[in-house]
PDB file of C-alpha atoms in Angstrom:
ATOM      1  CA  VAL A 129       7.348  13.431  -6.892  1.00 90.00           C
ATOM      2  CA  GLN A 130       6.404  12.096  -3.475  1.00 93.00           C
ATOM      3  CA  LEU A 131       5.005   9.393  -1.739  1.00 96.00           C
ATOM      4  CA  GLN A 132       4.335   9.715   2.126  1.00 96.00           C
ATOM      5  CA  ALA A 133       2.919   6.509   3.421  1.00 98.00           C
ATOM      6  CA  SER A 134       1.982   6.522   7.258  1.00 98.00           C
ATOM      7  CA  GLY A 135       0.528   5.073  10.066  1.00 98.00           C
ATOM      8  CA  GLY A 136       2.273   1.659  10.459  1.00 98.00           C
ATOM      9  CA  GLY A 137       3.110   0.885  14.115  1.00 98.00           C
ATOM     10  CA  LEU A 138       3.229  -2.381  15.946  1.00 98.00           C
ATOM     11  CA  VAL A 139       0.488  -3.830  16.717  1.00 98.00           C
ATOM     12  CA  GLN A 140      -0.662  -7.492  18.534  1.00 98.00           C
ATOM     13  CA  PRO A 141      -1.990 -10.185  16.254  1.00 98.00           C
ATOM     14  CA  GLY A 142      -5.582 -10.306  15.613  1.00 98.00           C
ATOM     15  CA  GLY A 143      -5.276  -6.139  15.863  1.00 98.00           C
ATOM     16  CA  SER A 144      -5.574  -3.868  13.068  1.00 98.00           C
ATOM     17  CA  LEU A 145      -4.006  -0.219  11.272  1.00 98.00           C
ATOM     18  CA  ARG A 146      -4.795   2.255   9.191  1.00 98.00           C
ATOM     19  CA  LEU A 147      -2.505   2.882   6.913  1.00 98.00           C
ATOM     20  CA  SER A 148      -2.217   6.375   4.835  1.00 98.00           C
ATOM     21  CA  CYS A 149      -0.179   7.608   1.769  1.00 98.00           C
ATOM     22  CA  ALA A 150      -0.520  11.091  -0.177  1.00 97.00           C
ATOM     23  CA  ALA A 151       0.796  11.819  -3.262  1.00 96.00           C
ATOM     24  CA  SER A 152       1.907  14.732  -4.863  1.00 94.00           C
ATOM     25  CA  GLY A 153       3.609  15.246  -8.521  1.00 92.00           C
ATOM     26  CA  VAL A 154       1.561  12.142  -9.569  1.00 91.00           C
ATOM     27  CA  ARG A 155      -1.617  12.547 -11.240  1.00 92.00           C
ATOM     28  CA  PHE A 156      -3.141  11.102  -8.631  1.00 94.00           C
ATOM     29  CA  SER A 157      -7.170  10.311 -10.217  1.00 94.00           C
ATOM     30  CA  ASP A 158      -5.626   8.746 -13.717  1.00 95.00           C
ATOM     31  CA  ASN A 159      -3.545   6.247 -12.072  1.00 96.00           C
ATOM     32  CA  ASN A 160      -4.513   2.892 -10.268  1.00 97.00           C
ATOM     33  CA  MET A 161      -3.155   2.946  -6.821  1.00 97.00           C
ATOM     34  CA  GLY A 162      -1.266   0.117  -4.945  1.00 97.00           C
ATOM     35  CA  TRP A 163      -0.004  -0.923  -1.654  1.00 98.00           C
ATOM     36  CA  TYR A 164       2.987  -3.079  -2.244  1.00 98.00           C
ATOM     37  CA  ARG A 165       5.229  -4.742   0.477  1.00 98.00           C
ATOM     38  CA  GLN A 166       8.381  -6.347   1.681  1.00 97.00           C
ATOM     39  CA  ALA A 167       9.333  -8.564   4.069  1.00 96.00           C
ATOM     40  CA  PRO A 168      13.024  -8.652   5.149  1.00 90.00           C
ATOM     41  CA  GLU A 169      14.908 -11.391   3.022  1.00 91.00           C
ATOM     42  CA  ASN A 170      11.553 -10.611   0.592  1.00 94.00           C
ATOM     43  CA  GLU A 171      10.774  -9.653  -2.579  1.00 96.00           C
ATOM     44  CA  ARG A 172       8.735  -6.510  -2.638  1.00 96.00           C
ATOM     45  CA  GLU A 173       5.187  -8.134  -3.297  1.00 97.00           C
ATOM     46  CA  LEU A 174       1.794  -6.550  -4.712  1.00 97.00           C
ATOM     47  CA  VAL A 175      -0.766  -6.711  -1.764  1.00 98.00           C
ATOM     48  CA  ALA A 176      -3.892  -4.775  -3.011  1.00 98.00           C
ATOM     49  CA  VAL A 177      -4.864  -2.399  -6.030  1.00 98.00           C
ATOM     50  CA  ILE A 178      -7.277   0.367  -6.179  1.00 98.00           C
ATOM     51  CA  SER A 179      -8.265   1.358 -10.156  1.00 97.00           C
ATOM     52  CA  GLU A 180      -8.809   4.959 -11.202  1.00 96.00           C
ATOM     53  CA  PHE A 181     -12.364   4.010 -11.182  1.00 96.00           C
ATOM     54  CA  GLY A 182     -12.242   3.056  -7.456  1.00 96.00           C
ATOM     55  CA  PHE A 183     -12.810  -1.225  -7.949  1.00 98.00           C
ATOM     56  CA  PRO A 184     -10.493  -3.159  -5.514  1.00 98.00           C
ATOM     57  CA  THR A 185      -8.560  -6.320  -6.524  1.00 98.00           C
ATOM     58  CA  TYR A 186      -6.521  -8.077  -3.074  1.00 98.00           C
ATOM     59  CA  ALA A 187      -3.813 -10.680  -3.109  1.00 98.00           C
ATOM     60  CA  ASP A 188      -5.593 -14.082  -1.801  1.00 98.00           C
ATOM     61  CA  SER A 189      -3.245 -13.663   1.257  1.00 97.00           C
ATOM     62  CA  VAL A 190      -4.836 -10.790   2.377  1.00 98.00           C
ATOM     63  CA  LYS A 191      -8.376 -10.846   0.669  1.00 98.00           C
ATOM     64  CA  GLY A 192     -11.052 -10.700   3.923  1.00 98.00           C
ATOM     65  CA  ARG A 193      -9.029  -8.784   5.890  1.00 98.00           C
ATOM     66  CA  PHE A 194      -7.472  -5.820   3.802  1.00 98.00           C
ATOM     67  CA  THR A 195     -10.080  -2.912   2.813  1.00 98.00           C
ATOM     68  CA  ILE A 196      -7.844  -0.421   0.474  1.00 98.00           C
ATOM     69  CA  SER A 197      -9.682   2.891  -0.601  1.00 98.00           C
ATOM     70  CA  ARG A 198      -8.771   6.101  -2.062  1.00 98.00           C
ATOM     71  CA  ASP A 199      -9.523   9.910  -1.596  1.00 97.00           C
ATOM     72  CA  ASN A 200      -8.839  11.883  -4.867  1.00 97.00           C
ATOM     73  CA  THR A 201      -9.518  14.996  -3.231  1.00 96.00           C
ATOM     74  CA  LYS A 202      -6.841  14.686  -1.272  1.00 97.00           C
ATOM     75  CA  ASN A 203      -4.632  12.508  -3.505  1.00 97.00           C
ATOM     76  CA  THR A 204      -4.176  10.020  -0.832  1.00 98.00           C
ATOM     77  CA  VAL A 205      -4.703   6.065  -0.597  1.00 98.00           C
ATOM     78  CA  TYR A 206      -5.490   3.790   1.998  1.00 98.00           C
ATOM     79  CA  LEU A 207      -5.398   0.588   3.263  1.00 98.00           C
ATOM     80  CA  GLN A 208      -7.263  -0.781   6.140  1.00 98.00           C
ATOM     81  CA  MET A 209      -5.460  -3.931   8.228  1.00 98.00           C
ATOM     82  CA  ASN A 210      -7.809  -5.692  10.388  1.00 98.00           C
ATOM     83  CA  SER A 211      -7.015  -9.592  11.739  1.00 98.00           C
ATOM     84  CA  LEU A 212      -3.094  -9.126  11.615  1.00 98.00           C
ATOM     85  CA  LYS A 213      -1.006 -12.169  11.537  1.00 98.00           C
ATOM     86  CA  PHE A 214       2.771 -12.750  11.619  1.00 97.00           C
ATOM     87  CA  GLU A 215       3.027 -12.389   8.721  1.00 96.00           C
ATOM     88  CA  ASP A 216       1.346  -9.599   7.096  1.00 98.00           C
ATOM     89  CA  THR A 217       5.041  -8.171   8.860  1.00 98.00           C
ATOM     90  CA  ALA A 218       6.351  -6.014   6.227  1.00 98.00           C
ATOM     91  CA  VAL A 219       7.293  -2.110   5.259  1.00 98.00           C
ATOM     92  CA  TYR A 220       4.316  -1.521   3.430  1.00 98.00           C
ATOM     93  CA  TYR A 221       4.479   0.984   0.728  1.00 98.00           C
ATOM     94  CA  CYS A 222       2.320   2.640  -1.739  1.00 97.00           C
ATOM     95  CA  ASN A 223       3.047   2.800  -5.451  1.00 97.00           C
ATOM     96  CA  THR A 224       1.060   3.306  -8.992  1.00 96.00           C
ATOM     97  CA  TRP A 225      -0.011   0.259 -11.265  1.00 96.00           C
ATOM     98  CA  PRO A 226       1.098  -1.574 -12.741  1.00 95.00           C
ATOM     99  CA  ARG A 227       3.774   0.821 -13.790  1.00 92.00           C
ATOM    100  CA  THR A 228       5.623   2.069 -10.577  1.00 92.00           C
ATOM    101  CA  VAL A 229       6.591   5.865  -9.813  1.00 92.00           C
ATOM    102  CA  ARG A 230      10.017   7.232 -11.716  1.00 91.00           C
ATOM    103  CA  ARG A 231      12.200   9.587 -10.492  1.00 89.00           C
ATOM    104  CA  GLY A 232      16.031  10.741 -11.023  1.00 87.00           C
ATOM    105  CA  GLY A 233      15.565   7.669 -13.946  1.00 88.00           C
ATOM    106  CA  ALA A 234      15.052   4.726 -11.233  1.00 90.00           C
ATOM    107  CA  ASP A 235      11.634   3.649  -9.763  1.00 90.00           C
ATOM    108  CA  TYR A 236      10.758   5.683  -7.036  1.00 94.00           C
ATOM    109  CA  TRP A 237       9.129   4.232  -3.593  1.00 94.00           C
ATOM    110  CA  GLY A 238       8.926   6.651  -1.106  1.00 92.00           C
ATOM    111  CA  GLN A 239      10.070   5.650   2.489  1.00 91.00           C
ATOM    112  CA  GLY A 240       7.259   2.993   3.387  1.00 96.00           C
ATOM    113  CA  THR A 241       5.511   2.406   6.658  1.00 98.00           C
ATOM    114  CA  GLN A 242       6.744  -0.230   9.126  1.00 98.00           C
ATOM    115  CA  VAL A 243       4.307  -3.111  10.137  1.00 98.00           C
ATOM    116  CA  THR A 244       4.825  -5.310  12.940  1.00 98.00           C
ATOM    117  CA  VAL A 245       3.067  -8.033  14.524  1.00 98.00           C
ATOM    118  CA  SER A 246       4.319  -9.501  17.019  1.00 97.00           C
ATOM    119  CA  SER A 247       3.153 -10.768  20.596  1.00 95.00           C
TER     120      SER A 247
END
């Protein structure tokens, strides 16, 4: 199992980024996929979910600014982030939802991708 998130970076407030996450070893098309984030000293939180049928759901904090999508032919989930705010700064991960992927008997998250919003 592998979850490879990419696309993060340093961006100014109001800017945009597009994250990608390629999954392998997972029955991708049969799973709801989520984007999660964890800021320093905070718990990991769910940002957006896209169902196996393509229906999205968003946390209130990102609604209207973020768009989740998926490409089942590439086993990849995307997160388009617009109008970024300082409080969006975090490491972003993808995973299945509601149950996360397990590897070696433990929850597996991959390395994530850092998003830093700073002026």
